[in-house]
Amino acid sequence: IETASPAAKAGLQVGDVILEINHQAVDGPEHALELSRSIKQRDVLLRVWTGGRCHYILVEFEQINGGQPLPPL
């Protein structure tokens, strides 16, 4: 997780496990990258497992680049 990334700003931390991206189940790290590359909306909802519990994190991107896919989380 890059320090200044939208995911870091939203509270995602090293060691967190992303279970869902926008209510789509994630089957592993490669699948998470694949899903994140296809996202085109401004806000992304993550369901995350961290510290022995599940919770949601809303990642807000500051701008969308002309409808192009967002950078990886």
PDB file with one MODEL, atoms N, CA, C and O in Angstrom:
MODEL        1
ATOM      1  N   ILE A   1       0.858  -1.176   0.000  1.00  0.00           N
ATOM      2  CA  ILE A   1       0.000   0.000   0.000  1.00  0.00           C
ATOM      3  C   ILE A   1       0.898   1.231   0.000  1.00  0.00           C
ATOM      4  O   ILE A   1       1.711   1.429   0.902  1.00  0.00           O
ATOM      5  N   GLU A   2       0.733   2.038  -1.017  1.00  0.00           N
ATOM      6  CA  GLU A   2       1.537   3.250  -1.111  1.00  0.00           C
ATOM      7  C   GLU A   2       1.026   4.286  -0.111  1.00  0.00           C
ATOM      8  O   GLU A   2      -0.182   4.439   0.072  1.00  0.00           O
ATOM      9  N   THR A   3       1.947   4.991   0.531  1.00  0.00           N
ATOM     10  CA  THR A   3       1.620   5.924   1.602  1.00  0.00           C
ATOM     11  C   THR A   3       0.580   6.961   1.216  1.00  0.00           C
ATOM     12  O   THR A   3      -0.340   7.214   1.992  1.00  0.00           O
ATOM     13  N   ALA A   4       0.693   7.559   0.060  1.00  0.00           N
ATOM     14  CA  ALA A   4      -0.222   8.635  -0.331  1.00  0.00           C
ATOM     15  C   ALA A   4      -1.385   8.144  -1.191  1.00  0.00           C
ATOM     16  O   ALA A   4      -2.125   8.958  -1.744  1.00  0.00           O
ATOM     17  N   SER A   5      -1.557   6.838  -1.312  1.00  0.00           N
ATOM     18  CA  SER A   5      -2.615   6.303  -2.165  1.00  0.00           C
ATOM     19  C   SER A   5      -3.994   6.534  -1.546  1.00  0.00           C
ATOM     20  O   SER A   5      -4.107   6.701  -0.332  1.00  0.00           O
ATOM     21  N   PRO A   6      -5.038   6.544  -2.367  1.00  0.00           N
ATOM     22  CA  PRO A   6      -6.393   6.686  -1.827  1.00  0.00           C
ATOM     23  C   PRO A   6      -6.735   5.588  -0.817  1.00  0.00           C
ATOM     24  O   PRO A   6      -7.430   5.853   0.164  1.00  0.00           O
ATOM     25  N   ALA A   7      -6.260   4.360  -1.041  1.00  0.00           N
ATOM     26  CA  ALA A   7      -6.536   3.262  -0.109  1.00  0.00           C
ATOM     27  C   ALA A   7      -5.888   3.522   1.253  1.00  0.00           C
ATOM     28  O   ALA A   7      -6.512   3.293   2.289  1.00  0.00           O
ATOM     29  N   ALA A   8      -4.652   3.994   1.255  1.00  0.00           N
ATOM     30  CA  ALA A   8      -3.976   4.315   2.520  1.00  0.00           C
ATOM     31  C   ALA A   8      -4.685   5.456   3.231  1.00  0.00           C
ATOM     32  O   ALA A   8      -4.858   5.419   4.449  1.00  0.00           O
ATOM     33  N   LYS A   9      -5.097   6.473   2.475  1.00  0.00           N
ATOM     34  CA  LYS A   9      -5.820   7.598   3.075  1.00  0.00           C
ATOM     35  C   LYS A   9      -7.146   7.153   3.695  1.00  0.00           C
ATOM     36  O   LYS A   9      -7.609   7.742   4.672  1.00  0.00           O
ATOM     37  N   ALA A  10      -7.757   6.105   3.117  1.00  0.00           N
ATOM     38  CA  ALA A  10      -9.022   5.592   3.636  1.00  0.00           C
ATOM     39  C   ALA A  10      -8.836   4.693   4.862  1.00  0.00           C
ATOM     40  O   ALA A  10      -9.804   4.370   5.551  1.00  0.00           O
ATOM     41  N   GLY A  11      -7.582   4.288   5.134  1.00  0.00           N
ATOM     42  CA  GLY A  11      -7.311   3.480   6.317  1.00  0.00           C
ATOM     43  C   GLY A  11      -6.891   2.052   6.050  1.00  0.00           C
ATOM     44  O   GLY A  11      -6.685   1.297   7.001  1.00  0.00           O
ATOM     45  N   LEU A  12      -6.754   1.643   4.790  1.00  0.00           N
ATOM     46  CA  LEU A  12      -6.279   0.305   4.479  1.00  0.00           C
ATOM     47  C   LEU A  12      -4.829   0.188   4.924  1.00  0.00           C
ATOM     48  O   LEU A  12      -4.026   1.093   4.697  1.00  0.00           O
ATOM     49  N   GLN A  13      -4.500  -0.931   5.558  1.00  0.00           N
ATOM     50  CA  GLN A  13      -3.156  -1.102   6.115  1.00  0.00           C
ATOM     51  C   GLN A  13      -2.521  -2.383   5.602  1.00  0.00           C
ATOM     52  O   GLN A  13      -3.212  -3.306   5.169  1.00  0.00           O
ATOM     53  N   VAL A  14      -1.200  -2.426   5.657  1.00  0.00           N
ATOM     54  CA  VAL A  14      -0.480  -3.639   5.309  1.00  0.00           C
ATOM     55  C   VAL A  14      -0.988  -4.760   6.212  1.00  0.00           C
ATOM     56  O   VAL A  14      -1.110  -4.577   7.424  1.00  0.00           O
ATOM     57  N   GLY A  15      -1.283  -5.911   5.627  1.00  0.00           N
ATOM     58  CA  GLY A  15      -1.797  -7.049   6.381  1.00  0.00           C
ATOM     59  C   GLY A  15      -3.303  -7.186   6.311  1.00  0.00           C
ATOM     60  O   GLY A  15      -3.839  -8.246   6.633  1.00  0.00           O
ATOM     61  N   ASP A  16      -4.010  -6.122   5.891  1.00  0.00           N
ATOM     62  CA  ASP A  16      -5.453  -6.224   5.709  1.00  0.00           C
ATOM     63  C   ASP A  16      -5.732  -7.176   4.543  1.00  0.00           C
ATOM     64  O   ASP A  16      -4.980  -7.218   3.569  1.00  0.00           O
ATOM     65  N   VAL A  17      -6.805  -7.927   4.655  1.00  0.00           N
ATOM     66  CA  VAL A  17      -7.202  -8.846   3.595  1.00  0.00           C
ATOM     67  C   VAL A  17      -8.480  -8.301   2.969  1.00  0.00           C
ATOM     68  O   VAL A  17      -9.495  -8.152   3.649  1.00  0.00           O
ATOM     69  N   ILE A  18      -8.430  -8.005   1.680  1.00  0.00           N
ATOM     70  CA  ILE A  18      -9.608  -7.503   0.977  1.00  0.00           C
ATOM     71  C   ILE A  18     -10.483  -8.689   0.602  1.00  0.00           C
ATOM     72  O   ILE A  18     -10.070  -9.564  -0.160  1.00  0.00           O
ATOM     73  N   LEU A  19     -11.693  -8.711   1.144  1.00  0.00           N
ATOM     74  CA  LEU A  19     -12.632  -9.794   0.893  1.00  0.00           C
ATOM     75  C   LEU A  19     -13.577  -9.488  -0.261  1.00  0.00           C
ATOM     76  O   LEU A  19     -13.978 -10.384  -1.003  1.00  0.00           O
ATOM     77  N   GLU A  20     -13.929  -8.211  -0.405  1.00  0.00           N
ATOM     78  CA  GLU A  20     -14.839  -7.793  -1.475  1.00  0.00           C
ATOM     79  C   GLU A  20     -14.429  -6.418  -1.992  1.00  0.00           C
ATOM     80  O   GLU A  20     -13.908  -5.589  -1.245  1.00  0.00           O
ATOM     81  N   ILE A  21     -14.669  -6.194  -3.266  1.00  0.00           N
ATOM     82  CA  ILE A  21     -14.522  -4.880  -3.880  1.00  0.00           C
ATOM     83  C   ILE A  21     -15.866  -4.565  -4.522  1.00  0.00           C
ATOM     84  O   ILE A  21     -16.301  -5.255  -5.444  1.00  0.00           O
ATOM     85  N   ASN A  22     -16.522  -3.517  -4.028  1.00  0.00           N
ATOM     86  CA  ASN A  22     -17.858  -3.153  -4.517  1.00  0.00           C
ATOM     87  C   ASN A  22     -18.796  -4.358  -4.527  1.00  0.00           C
ATOM     88  O   ASN A  22     -19.500  -4.596  -5.508  1.00  0.00           O
ATOM     89  N   HIS A  23     -18.800  -5.107  -3.442  1.00  0.00           N
ATOM     90  CA  HIS A  23     -19.680  -6.262  -3.222  1.00  0.00           C
ATOM     91  C   HIS A  23     -19.366  -7.452  -4.127  1.00  0.00           C
ATOM     92  O   HIS A  23     -20.172  -8.376  -4.231  1.00  0.00           O
ATOM     93  N   GLN A  24     -18.204  -7.440  -4.782  1.00  0.00           N
ATOM     94  CA  GLN A  24     -17.763  -8.590  -5.566  1.00  0.00           C
ATOM     95  C   GLN A  24     -16.706  -9.325  -4.758  1.00  0.00           C
ATOM     96  O   GLN A  24     -15.703  -8.736  -4.353  1.00  0.00           O
ATOM     97  N   ALA A  25     -16.931 -10.616  -4.524  1.00  0.00           N
ATOM     98  CA  ALA A  25     -15.990 -11.411  -3.742  1.00  0.00           C
ATOM     99  C   ALA A  25     -14.628 -11.448  -4.420  1.00  0.00           C
ATOM    100  O   ALA A  25     -14.528 -11.538  -5.644  1.00  0.00           O
ATOM    101  N   VAL A  26     -13.585 -11.376  -3.604  1.00  0.00           N
ATOM    102  CA  VAL A  26     -12.200 -11.423  -4.083  1.00  0.00           C
ATOM    103  C   VAL A  26     -11.643 -12.804  -3.769  1.00  0.00           C
ATOM    104  O   VAL A  26     -11.696 -13.259  -2.627  1.00  0.00           O
ATOM    105  N   ASP A  27     -11.103 -13.474  -4.800  1.00  0.00           N
ATOM    106  CA  ASP A  27     -10.582 -14.828  -4.645  1.00  0.00           C
ATOM    107  C   ASP A  27      -9.090 -14.892  -4.340  1.00  0.00           C
ATOM    108  O   ASP A  27      -8.534 -15.985  -4.226  1.00  0.00           O
ATOM    109  N   GLY A  28      -8.438 -13.750  -4.205  1.00  0.00           N
ATOM    110  CA  GLY A  28      -7.016 -13.721  -3.911  1.00  0.00           C
ATOM    111  C   GLY A  28      -6.408 -12.425  -4.420  1.00  0.00           C
ATOM    112  O   GLY A  28      -7.095 -11.613  -5.040  1.00  0.00           O
ATOM    113  N   PRO A  29      -5.119 -12.230  -4.159  1.00  0.00           N
ATOM    114  CA  PRO A  29      -4.454 -10.980  -4.531  1.00  0.00           C
ATOM    115  C   PRO A  29      -4.531 -10.654  -6.022  1.00  0.00           C
ATOM    116  O   PRO A  29      -4.770  -9.504  -6.389  1.00  0.00           O
ATOM    117  N   GLU A  30      -4.334 -11.644  -6.876  1.00  0.00           N
ATOM    118  CA  GLU A  30      -4.366 -11.384  -8.318  1.00  0.00           C
ATOM    119  C   GLU A  30      -5.772 -10.981  -8.757  1.00  0.00           C
ATOM    120  O   GLU A  30      -5.932 -10.098  -9.600  1.00  0.00           O
ATOM    121  N   HIS A  31      -6.784 -11.622  -8.187  1.00  0.00           N
ATOM    122  CA  HIS A  31      -8.164 -11.276  -8.511  1.00  0.00           C
ATOM    123  C   HIS A  31      -8.484  -9.868  -8.021  1.00  0.00           C
ATOM    124  O   HIS A  31      -9.199  -9.131  -8.700  1.00  0.00           O
ATOM    125  N   ALA A  32      -7.971  -9.483  -6.859  1.00  0.00           N
ATOM    126  CA  ALA A  32      -8.182  -8.130  -6.336  1.00  0.00           C
ATOM    127  C   ALA A  32      -7.593  -7.097  -7.295  1.00  0.00           C
ATOM    128  O   ALA A  32      -8.217  -6.068  -7.557  1.00  0.00           O
ATOM    129  N   LEU A  33      -6.407  -7.362  -7.815  1.00  0.00           N
ATOM    130  CA  LEU A  33      -5.788  -6.445  -8.784  1.00  0.00           C
ATOM    131  C   LEU A  33      -6.618  -6.364 -10.064  1.00  0.00           C
ATOM    132  O   LEU A  33      -6.825  -5.282 -10.614  1.00  0.00           O
ATOM    133  N   GLU A  34      -7.088  -7.513 -10.529  1.00  0.00           N
ATOM    134  CA  GLU A  34      -7.918  -7.546 -11.731  1.00  0.00           C
ATOM    135  C   GLU A  34      -9.190  -6.719 -11.537  1.00  0.00           C
ATOM    136  O   GLU A  34      -9.551  -5.919 -12.399  1.00  0.00           O
ATOM    137  N   LEU A  35      -9.863  -6.913 -10.410  1.00  0.00           N
ATOM    138  CA  LEU A  35     -11.074  -6.147 -10.127  1.00  0.00           C
ATOM    139  C   LEU A  35     -10.768  -4.662  -9.997  1.00  0.00           C
ATOM    140  O   LEU A  35     -11.512  -3.828 -10.514  1.00  0.00           O
ATOM    141  N   SER A  36      -9.685  -4.324  -9.312  1.00  0.00           N
ATOM    142  CA  SER A  36      -9.371  -2.909  -9.088  1.00  0.00           C
ATOM    143  C   SER A  36      -9.017  -2.204 -10.393  1.00  0.00           C
ATOM    144  O   SER A  36      -9.258  -1.005 -10.534  1.00  0.00           O
ATOM    145  N   ARG A  37      -8.456  -2.928 -11.333  1.00  0.00           N
ATOM    146  CA  ARG A  37      -8.106  -2.318 -12.625  1.00  0.00           C
ATOM    147  C   ARG A  37      -9.339  -2.012 -13.473  1.00  0.00           C
ATOM    148  O   ARG A  37      -9.278  -1.171 -14.370  1.00  0.00           O
ATOM    149  N   SER A  38     -10.450  -2.683 -13.198  1.00  0.00           N
ATOM    150  CA  SER A  38     -11.656  -2.488 -14.004  1.00  0.00           C
ATOM    151  C   SER A  38     -12.617  -1.450 -13.407  1.00  0.00           C
ATOM    152  O   SER A  38     -13.653  -1.164 -14.007  1.00  0.00           O
ATOM    153  N   ILE A  39     -12.297  -0.895 -12.263  1.00  0.00           N
ATOM    154  CA  ILE A  39     -13.170   0.067 -11.585  1.00  0.00           C
ATOM    155  C   ILE A  39     -13.103   1.417 -12.298  1.00  0.00           C
ATOM    156  O   ILE A  39     -12.025   1.918 -12.616  1.00  0.00           O
ATOM    157  N   LYS A  40     -14.281   1.991 -12.539  1.00  0.00           N
ATOM    158  CA  LYS A  40     -14.317   3.291 -13.204  1.00  0.00           C
ATOM    159  C   LYS A  40     -15.073   4.337 -12.401  1.00  0.00           C
ATOM    160  O   LYS A  40     -15.092   5.505 -12.789  1.00  0.00           O
ATOM    161  N   GLN A  41     -15.689   3.956 -11.306  1.00  0.00           N
ATOM    162  CA  GLN A  41     -16.413   4.959 -10.516  1.00  0.00           C
ATOM    163  C   GLN A  41     -15.495   5.620  -9.498  1.00  0.00           C
ATOM    164  O   GLN A  41     -14.392   5.145  -9.229  1.00  0.00           O
ATOM    165  N   ARG A  42     -15.969   6.710  -8.946  1.00  0.00           N
ATOM    166  CA  ARG A  42     -15.172   7.537  -8.045  1.00  0.00           C
ATOM    167  C   ARG A  42     -14.952   6.902  -6.674  1.00  0.00           C
ATOM    168  O   ARG A  42     -13.853   6.994  -6.128  1.00  0.00           O
ATOM    169  N   ASP A  43     -15.965   6.265  -6.113  1.00  0.00           N
ATOM    170  CA  ASP A  43     -15.871   5.673  -4.779  1.00  0.00           C
ATOM    171  C   ASP A  43     -15.862   4.151  -4.879  1.00  0.00           C
ATOM    172  O   ASP A  43     -16.608   3.568  -5.666  1.00  0.00           O
ATOM    173  N   VAL A  44     -15.017   3.516  -4.079  1.00  0.00           N
ATOM    174  CA  VAL A  44     -14.891   2.063  -4.083  1.00  0.00           C
ATOM    175  C   VAL A  44     -15.097   1.560  -2.659  1.00  0.00           C
ATOM    176  O   VAL A  44     -14.440   2.023  -1.727  1.00  0.00           O
ATOM    177  N   LEU A  45     -16.013   0.612  -2.499  1.00  0.00           N
ATOM    178  CA  LEU A  45     -16.291   0.041  -1.188  1.00  0.00           C
ATOM    179  C   LEU A  45     -15.528  -1.278  -1.047  1.00  0.00           C
ATOM    180  O   LEU A  45     -15.689  -2.191  -1.856  1.00  0.00           O
ATOM    181  N   LEU A  46     -14.705  -1.359  -0.018  1.00  0.00           N
ATOM    182  CA  LEU A  46     -13.944  -2.573   0.268  1.00  0.00           C
ATOM    183  C   LEU A  46     -14.485  -3.223   1.533  1.00  0.00           C
ATOM    184  O   LEU A  46     -14.757  -2.539   2.519  1.00  0.00           O
ATOM    185  N   ARG A  47     -14.641  -4.530   1.506  1.00  0.00           N
ATOM    186  CA  ARG A  47     -14.902  -5.292   2.737  1.00  0.00           C
ATOM    187  C   ARG A  47     -13.567  -5.929   3.086  1.00  0.00           C
ATOM    188  O   ARG A  47     -12.976  -6.656   2.288  1.00  0.00           O
ATOM    189  N   VAL A  48     -13.109  -5.641   4.290  1.00  0.00           N
ATOM    190  CA  VAL A  48     -11.745  -5.975   4.682  1.00  0.00           C
ATOM    191  C   VAL A  48     -11.740  -6.781   5.981  1.00  0.00           C
ATOM    192  O   VAL A  48     -12.533  -6.528   6.888  1.00  0.00           O
ATOM    193  N   TRP A  49     -10.834  -7.754   6.052  1.00  0.00           N
ATOM    194  CA  TRP A  49     -10.585  -8.506   7.281  1.00  0.00           C
ATOM    195  C   TRP A  49      -9.300  -7.946   7.883  1.00  0.00           C
ATOM    196  O   TRP A  49      -8.242  -7.979   7.254  1.00  0.00           O
ATOM    197  N   THR A  50      -9.404  -7.436   9.099  1.00  0.00           N
ATOM    198  CA  THR A  50      -8.228  -6.890   9.775  1.00  0.00           C
ATOM    199  C   THR A  50      -8.386  -7.036  11.282  1.00  0.00           C
ATOM    200  O   THR A  50      -9.467  -6.803  11.823  1.00  0.00           O
ATOM    201  N   GLY A  51      -7.336  -7.413  11.942  1.00  0.00           N
ATOM    202  CA  GLY A  51      -7.349  -7.512  13.394  1.00  0.00           C
ATOM    203  C   GLY A  51      -8.428  -8.425  13.945  1.00  0.00           C
ATOM    204  O   GLY A  51      -8.965  -8.171  15.024  1.00  0.00           O
ATOM    205  N   GLY A  52      -8.755  -9.497  13.208  1.00  0.00           N
ATOM    206  CA  GLY A  52      -9.726 -10.458  13.684  1.00  0.00           C
ATOM    207  C   GLY A  52     -11.180 -10.082  13.458  1.00  0.00           C
ATOM    208  O   GLY A  52     -12.075 -10.705  14.028  1.00  0.00           O
ATOM    209  N   ARG A  53     -11.427  -9.068  12.629  1.00  0.00           N
ATOM    210  CA  ARG A  53     -12.823  -8.694  12.361  1.00  0.00           C
ATOM    211  C   ARG A  53     -12.963  -8.177  10.931  1.00  0.00           C
ATOM    212  O   ARG A  53     -11.985  -7.785  10.295  1.00  0.00           O
ATOM    213  N   CYS A  54     -14.203  -8.185  10.443  1.00  0.00           N
ATOM    214  CA  CYS A  54     -14.519  -7.630   9.123  1.00  0.00           C
ATOM    215  C   CYS A  54     -15.070  -6.225   9.288  1.00  0.00           C
ATOM    216  O   CYS A  54     -15.782  -5.935  10.250  1.00  0.00           O
ATOM    217  N   HIS A  55     -14.740  -5.366   8.353  1.00  0.00           N
ATOM    218  CA  HIS A  55     -15.322  -4.036   8.328  1.00  0.00           C
ATOM    219  C   HIS A  55     -15.242  -3.505   6.910  1.00  0.00           C
ATOM    220  O   HIS A  55     -14.582  -4.089   6.050  1.00  0.00           O
ATOM    221  N   TYR A  56     -15.922  -2.387   6.677  1.00  0.00           N
ATOM    222  CA  TYR A  56     -15.938  -1.771   5.353  1.00  0.00           C
ATOM    223  C   TYR A  56     -15.084  -0.510   5.355  1.00  0.00           C
ATOM    224  O   TYR A  56     -15.016   0.220   6.344  1.00  0.00           O
ATOM    225  N   ILE A  57     -14.435  -0.277   4.220  1.00  0.00           N
ATOM    226  CA  ILE A  57     -13.654   0.935   4.008  1.00  0.00           C
ATOM    227  C   ILE A  57     -14.119   1.537   2.691  1.00  0.00           C
ATOM    228  O   ILE A  57     -14.185   0.843   1.676  1.00  0.00           O
ATOM    229  N   LEU A  58     -14.439   2.820   2.706  1.00  0.00           N
ATOM    230  CA  LEU A  58     -14.798   3.527   1.492  1.00  0.00           C
ATOM    231  C   LEU A  58     -13.562   4.266   0.987  1.00  0.00           C
ATOM    232  O   LEU A  58     -13.040   5.156   1.658  1.00  0.00           O
ATOM    233  N   VAL A  59     -13.106   3.889  -0.196  1.00  0.00           N
ATOM    234  CA  VAL A  59     -11.956   4.534  -0.810  1.00  0.00           C
ATOM    235  C   VAL A  59     -12.492   5.560  -1.800  1.00  0.00           C
ATOM    236  O   VAL A  59     -13.241   5.223  -2.717  1.00  0.00           O
ATOM    237  N   GLU A  60     -12.103   6.812  -1.604  1.00  0.00           N
ATOM    238  CA  GLU A  60     -12.566   7.890  -2.463  1.00  0.00           C
ATOM    239  C   GLU A  60     -11.404   8.390  -3.318  1.00  0.00           C
ATOM    240  O   GLU A  60     -10.374   8.823  -2.802  1.00  0.00           O
ATOM    241  N   PHE A  61     -11.591   8.322  -4.620  1.00  0.00           N
ATOM    242  CA  PHE A  61     -10.584   8.816  -5.541  1.00  0.00           C
ATOM    243  C   PHE A  61     -10.903  10.268  -5.857  1.00  0.00           C
ATOM    244  O   PHE A  61     -12.066  10.622  -6.052  1.00  0.00           O
ATOM    245  N   GLU A  62      -9.888  11.102  -5.909  1.00  0.00           N
ATOM    246  CA  GLU A  62     -10.087  12.536  -6.078  1.00  0.00           C
ATOM    247  C   GLU A  62     -10.578  12.907  -7.461  1.00  0.00           C
ATOM    248  O   GLU A  62     -11.338  13.865  -7.602  1.00  0.00           O
ATOM    249  N   GLN A  63     -10.170  12.181  -8.480  1.00  0.00           N
ATOM    250  CA  GLN A  63     -10.661  12.485  -9.817  1.00  0.00           C
ATOM    251  C   GLN A  63     -10.615  11.238 -10.666  1.00  0.00           C
ATOM    252  O   GLN A  63      -9.820  10.328 -10.430  1.00  0.00           O
ATOM    253  N   ILE A  64     -11.472  11.213 -11.646  1.00  0.00           N
ATOM    254  CA  ILE A  64     -11.502  10.119 -12.604  1.00  0.00           C
ATOM    255  C   ILE A  64     -10.869  10.648 -13.885  1.00  0.00           C
ATOM    256  O   ILE A  64     -11.194  11.743 -14.344  1.00  0.00           O
ATOM    257  N   ASN A  65      -9.983   9.877 -14.443  1.00  0.00           N
ATOM    258  CA  ASN A  65      -9.232  10.300 -15.619  1.00  0.00           C
ATOM    259  C   ASN A  65     -10.016   9.976 -16.897  1.00  0.00           C
ATOM    260  O   ASN A  65      -9.721   8.988 -17.569  1.00  0.00           O
ATOM    261  N   GLY A  66     -11.004  10.797 -17.230  1.00  0.00           N
ATOM    262  CA  GLY A  66     -11.745  10.640 -18.478  1.00  0.00           C
ATOM    263  C   GLY A  66     -12.364   9.272 -18.669  1.00  0.00           C
ATOM    264  O   GLY A  66     -12.409   8.780 -19.796  1.00  0.00           O
ATOM    265  N   GLY A  67     -12.844   8.638 -17.605  1.00  0.00           N
ATOM    266  CA  GLY A  67     -13.469   7.334 -17.718  1.00  0.00           C
ATOM    267  C   GLY A  67     -12.488   6.175 -17.820  1.00  0.00           C
ATOM    268  O   GLY A  67     -12.902   5.028 -17.993  1.00  0.00           O
ATOM    269  N   GLN A  68     -11.200   6.458 -17.717  1.00  0.00           N
ATOM    270  CA  GLN A  68     -10.187   5.423 -17.757  1.00  0.00           C
ATOM    271  C   GLN A  68     -10.209   4.652 -16.435  1.00  0.00           C
ATOM    272  O   GLN A  68     -10.621   5.195 -15.411  1.00  0.00           O
ATOM    273  N   PRO A  69      -9.769   3.395 -16.451  1.00  0.00           N
ATOM    274  CA  PRO A  69      -9.708   2.647 -15.193  1.00  0.00           C
ATOM    275  C   PRO A  69      -8.852   3.372 -14.149  1.00  0.00           C
ATOM    276  O   PRO A  69      -7.887   4.060 -14.482  1.00  0.00           O
ATOM    277  N   LEU A  70      -9.221   3.204 -12.910  1.00  0.00           N
ATOM    278  CA  LEU A  70      -8.486   3.820 -11.812  1.00  0.00           C
ATOM    279  C   LEU A  70      -7.187   3.080 -11.571  1.00  0.00           C
ATOM    280  O   LEU A  70      -7.065   1.912 -11.940  1.00  0.00           O
ATOM    281  N   PRO A  71      -6.210   3.739 -10.957  1.00  0.00           N
ATOM    282  CA  PRO A  71      -4.973   3.034 -10.605  1.00  0.00           C
ATOM    283  C   PRO A  71      -5.280   1.972  -9.563  1.00  0.00           C
ATOM    284  O   PRO A  71      -6.250   2.115  -8.819  1.00  0.00           O
ATOM    285  N   PRO A  72      -4.482   0.907  -9.485  1.00  0.00           N
ATOM    286  CA  PRO A  72      -4.720  -0.122  -8.476  1.00  0.00           C
ATOM    287  C   PRO A  72      -4.782   0.472  -7.080  1.00  0.00           C
ATOM    288  O   PRO A  72      -4.136   1.476  -6.782  1.00  0.00           O
ATOM    289  N   LEU A  73      -5.579  -0.173  -6.229  1.00  0.00           N
ATOM    290  CA  LEU A  73      -5.752   0.280  -4.855  1.00  0.00           C
ATOM    291  C   LEU A  73      -4.437   0.229  -4.133  1.00  0.00           C
ATOM    292  O   LEU A  73      -4.367   0.573  -2.954  1.00  0.00           O
TER     293      LEU A  73
ENDMDL
END
